[in-house]
Amino acid sequence: LTVPVSRTMEQKLKEDRKPVQKLLAEDCVAAGLLDPDKARSLVAGMAGKQPEDAEREIVEHLREVLLQQVKHCIRKFKGGPWAAPRVQADLRNDIHHAQTVRGVLMLARQMIEERRTWEAANGRGGILGLFAGRH
């Protein structure tokens, strides 16, 4: 007969926050959404919060970062892969409706791929630009 190990609420919350913390520290940094210092501060800021509340705050920050990156890219490449106003509106809408860190990350990766494809088709060589993943 095994006795279940009892954990405190703080231990349970800490365990529930780990997947999001891993995404921030590794994947969001690799995708260029965060620098390592900002990722560390966001992870530290999760302490003591419900995982859902902490993630909601972080998602707001990531969405803002992604919107700024998109605006910069659109200006830099005169629209680039998102030249049509309707496409830009859809892109902003998609970013606005992302509800999780994983969702924002998937959008960022998709946009990186769209930009790389567009650059390859349009002779733009500088992949070391704004959306370049830091792998």
mmCIF file of C-alpha atoms in Angstrom:
data_model
loop_
_atom_site.group_PDB
_atom_site.id
_atom_site.type_symbol
_atom_site.label_atom_id
_atom_site.label_comp_id
_atom_site.label_asym_id
_atom_site.label_seq_id
_atom_site.Cartn_x
_atom_site.Cartn_y
_atom_site.Cartn_z
ATOM 1 C CA LEU A 1 0.000 0.000 0.000
ATOM 2 C CA THR A 2 1.494 3.335 -1.069
ATOM 3 C CA VAL A 3 0.691 6.514 0.751
ATOM 4 C CA PRO A 4 -0.016 9.481 -1.546
ATOM 5 C CA VAL A 5 2.448 12.297 -1.127
ATOM 6 C CA SER A 6 0.684 15.443 -0.072
ATOM 7 C CA ARG A 7 1.834 18.652 -1.687
ATOM 8 C CA THR A 8 1.136 22.192 -0.620
ATOM 9 C CA MET A 9 -0.900 24.480 -2.848
ATOM 10 C CA GLU A 10 2.261 26.437 -3.655
ATOM 11 C CA GLN A 11 4.003 23.224 -4.788
ATOM 12 C CA LYS A 12 1.032 22.369 -7.020
ATOM 13 C CA LEU A 13 0.979 25.861 -8.529
ATOM 14 C CA LYS A 14 4.729 25.731 -9.078
ATOM 15 C CA GLU A 15 4.364 22.434 -10.976
ATOM 16 C CA ASP A 16 1.490 23.843 -13.044
ATOM 17 C CA ARG A 17 3.619 26.860 -14.058
ATOM 18 C CA LYS A 18 6.591 24.793 -15.259
ATOM 19 C CA PRO A 19 5.406 24.109 -18.853
ATOM 20 C CA VAL A 20 4.829 27.828 -19.521
ATOM 21 C CA GLN A 21 8.140 28.726 -17.895
ATOM 22 C CA LYS A 22 9.937 26.260 -20.166
ATOM 23 C CA LEU A 23 8.238 27.765 -23.240
ATOM 24 C CA LEU A 24 9.296 31.258 -22.178
ATOM 25 C CA ALA A 25 12.882 30.411 -21.312
ATOM 26 C CA GLU A 26 13.556 28.278 -24.385
ATOM 27 C CA ASP A 27 11.080 28.578 -27.250
ATOM 28 C CA CYS A 28 10.114 32.257 -26.938
ATOM 29 C CA VAL A 29 13.779 33.232 -26.715
ATOM 30 C CA ALA A 30 14.645 31.036 -29.722
ATOM 31 C CA ALA A 31 11.784 32.586 -31.745
ATOM 32 C CA GLY A 32 13.011 36.091 -30.958
ATOM 33 C CA LEU A 33 9.968 37.108 -28.910
ATOM 34 C CA LEU A 34 11.982 37.585 -25.726
ATOM 35 C CA ASP A 35 15.560 38.085 -24.778
ATOM 36 C CA PRO A 36 16.863 35.763 -22.036
ATOM 37 C CA ASP A 37 16.716 38.508 -19.370
ATOM 38 C CA LYS A 38 13.082 39.363 -20.106
ATOM 39 C CA ALA A 39 12.201 35.656 -20.137
ATOM 40 C CA ARG A 40 13.798 35.278 -16.694
ATOM 41 C CA SER A 41 11.909 38.271 -15.322
ATOM 42 C CA LEU A 42 8.586 36.980 -16.702
ATOM 43 C CA VAL A 43 9.254 33.545 -15.189
ATOM 44 C CA ALA A 44 10.120 35.147 -11.839
ATOM 45 C CA GLY A 45 6.943 37.226 -12.026
ATOM 46 C CA MET A 46 4.830 34.070 -12.182
ATOM 47 C CA ALA A 47 5.661 33.129 -8.589
ATOM 48 C CA GLY A 48 2.683 33.166 -6.273
ATOM 49 C CA LYS A 49 0.137 33.595 -9.054
ATOM 50 C CA GLN A 50 -2.409 31.172 -10.402
ATOM 51 C CA PRO A 51 -0.875 29.652 -13.558
ATOM 52 C CA GLU A 52 -3.801 30.882 -15.700
ATOM 53 C CA ASP A 53 -3.501 34.468 -14.429
ATOM 54 C CA ALA A 54 0.265 34.521 -14.859
ATOM 55 C CA GLU A 55 -0.001 33.139 -18.390
ATOM 56 C CA ARG A 56 -2.690 35.677 -19.314
ATOM 57 C CA GLU A 57 -0.390 38.558 -18.312
ATOM 58 C CA ILE A 58 2.539 37.047 -20.197
ATOM 59 C CA VAL A 59 0.408 36.462 -23.316
ATOM 60 C CA GLU A 60 -0.550 40.153 -23.327
ATOM 61 C CA HIS A 61 3.140 41.061 -23.294
ATOM 62 C CA LEU A 62 4.033 38.566 -26.036
ATOM 63 C CA ARG A 63 1.158 39.721 -28.249
ATOM 64 C CA GLU A 64 2.372 43.312 -27.951
ATOM 65 C CA VAL A 65 5.940 42.261 -28.834
ATOM 66 C CA LEU A 66 4.695 40.301 -31.845
ATOM 67 C CA LEU A 67 2.536 43.214 -33.040
ATOM 68 C CA GLN A 68 5.541 45.554 -32.839
ATOM 69 C CA GLN A 69 7.681 43.092 -34.793
ATOM 70 C CA VAL A 70 5.005 42.790 -37.480
ATOM 71 C CA LYS A 71 4.656 46.580 -37.770
ATOM 72 C CA HIS A 72 8.418 46.932 -38.099
ATOM 73 C CA CYS A 73 8.608 44.208 -40.755
ATOM 74 C CA ILE A 74 5.698 45.649 -42.746
ATOM 75 C CA ARG A 75 7.369 49.077 -42.768
ATOM 76 C CA LYS A 76 10.819 47.697 -43.551
ATOM 77 C CA PHE A 77 9.676 45.570 -46.489
ATOM 78 C CA LYS A 78 6.833 47.850 -47.633
ATOM 79 C CA GLY A 79 4.357 45.160 -46.681
ATOM 80 C CA GLY A 80 6.489 42.150 -47.458
ATOM 81 C CA PRO A 81 4.507 38.939 -47.152
ATOM 82 C CA TRP A 82 1.629 40.919 -45.606
ATOM 83 C CA ALA A 83 1.307 43.707 -48.184
ATOM 84 C CA ALA A 84 -2.489 43.551 -48.554
ATOM 85 C CA PRO A 85 -4.417 45.564 -45.939
ATOM 86 C CA ARG A 86 -6.840 42.668 -45.447
ATOM 87 C CA VAL A 87 -3.958 40.287 -44.713
ATOM 88 C CA GLN A 88 -2.542 42.784 -42.202
ATOM 89 C CA ALA A 89 -5.932 43.071 -40.502
ATOM 90 C CA ASP A 90 -6.248 39.272 -40.335
ATOM 91 C CA LEU A 91 -2.743 39.016 -38.911
ATOM 92 C CA ARG A 92 -3.477 41.598 -36.198
ATOM 93 C CA ASN A 93 -6.720 39.789 -35.427
ATOM 94 C CA ASP A 94 -4.938 36.421 -35.131
ATOM 95 C CA ILE A 95 -2.372 37.935 -32.762
ATOM 96 C CA HIS A 96 -5.077 39.618 -30.695
ATOM 97 C CA HIS A 97 -6.996 36.357 -30.292
ATOM 98 C CA ALA A 98 -4.042 34.190 -29.237
ATOM 99 C CA GLN A 99 -4.869 33.106 -25.677
ATOM 100 C CA THR A 100 -1.831 31.068 -24.652
ATOM 101 C CA VAL A 101 1.939 31.346 -24.759
ATOM 102 C CA ARG A 102 1.923 28.303 -27.044
ATOM 103 C CA GLY A 103 -0.590 30.021 -29.363
ATOM 104 C CA VAL A 104 1.500 33.201 -29.657
ATOM 105 C CA LEU A 105 4.587 31.081 -30.242
ATOM 106 C CA MET A 106 2.885 29.134 -33.043
ATOM 107 C CA LEU A 107 1.867 32.415 -34.712
ATOM 108 C CA ALA A 108 5.395 33.785 -34.402
ATOM 109 C CA ARG A 109 6.859 30.650 -35.983
ATOM 110 C CA GLN A 110 4.306 30.756 -38.789
ATOM 111 C CA MET A 111 5.167 34.402 -39.450
ATOM 112 C CA ILE A 112 8.901 33.645 -39.443
ATOM 113 C CA GLU A 113 8.270 30.980 -42.088
ATOM 114 C CA GLU A 114 6.086 33.316 -44.182
ATOM 115 C CA ARG A 115 8.771 35.979 -44.046
ATOM 116 C CA ARG A 116 11.547 33.547 -45.000
ATOM 117 C CA THR A 117 9.490 32.243 -47.905
ATOM 118 C CA TRP A 118 8.743 35.795 -49.048
ATOM 119 C CA GLU A 119 12.415 36.817 -48.744
ATOM 120 C CA ALA A 120 13.526 33.790 -50.757
ATOM 121 C CA ALA A 121 10.984 34.577 -53.491
ATOM 122 C CA ASN A 122 11.837 38.290 -53.541
ATOM 123 C CA GLY A 123 15.601 38.134 -53.342
ATOM 124 C CA ARG A 124 15.902 39.483 -49.818
ATOM 125 C CA GLY A 125 18.896 37.768 -48.295
ATOM 126 C CA GLY A 126 18.986 39.127 -44.781
ATOM 127 C CA ILE A 127 17.512 36.328 -42.726
ATOM 128 C CA LEU A 128 19.325 37.774 -39.722
ATOM 129 C CA GLY A 129 16.545 40.327 -39.418
ATOM 130 C CA LEU A 130 13.834 40.872 -36.901
ATOM 131 C CA PHE A 131 12.089 37.511 -37.053
ATOM 132 C CA ALA A 132 15.192 35.400 -37.404
ATOM 133 C CA GLY A 133 15.074 32.642 -34.845
ATOM 134 C CA ARG A 134 17.952 32.532 -32.433
ATOM 135 C CA HIS A 135 18.765 28.849 -32.591
#
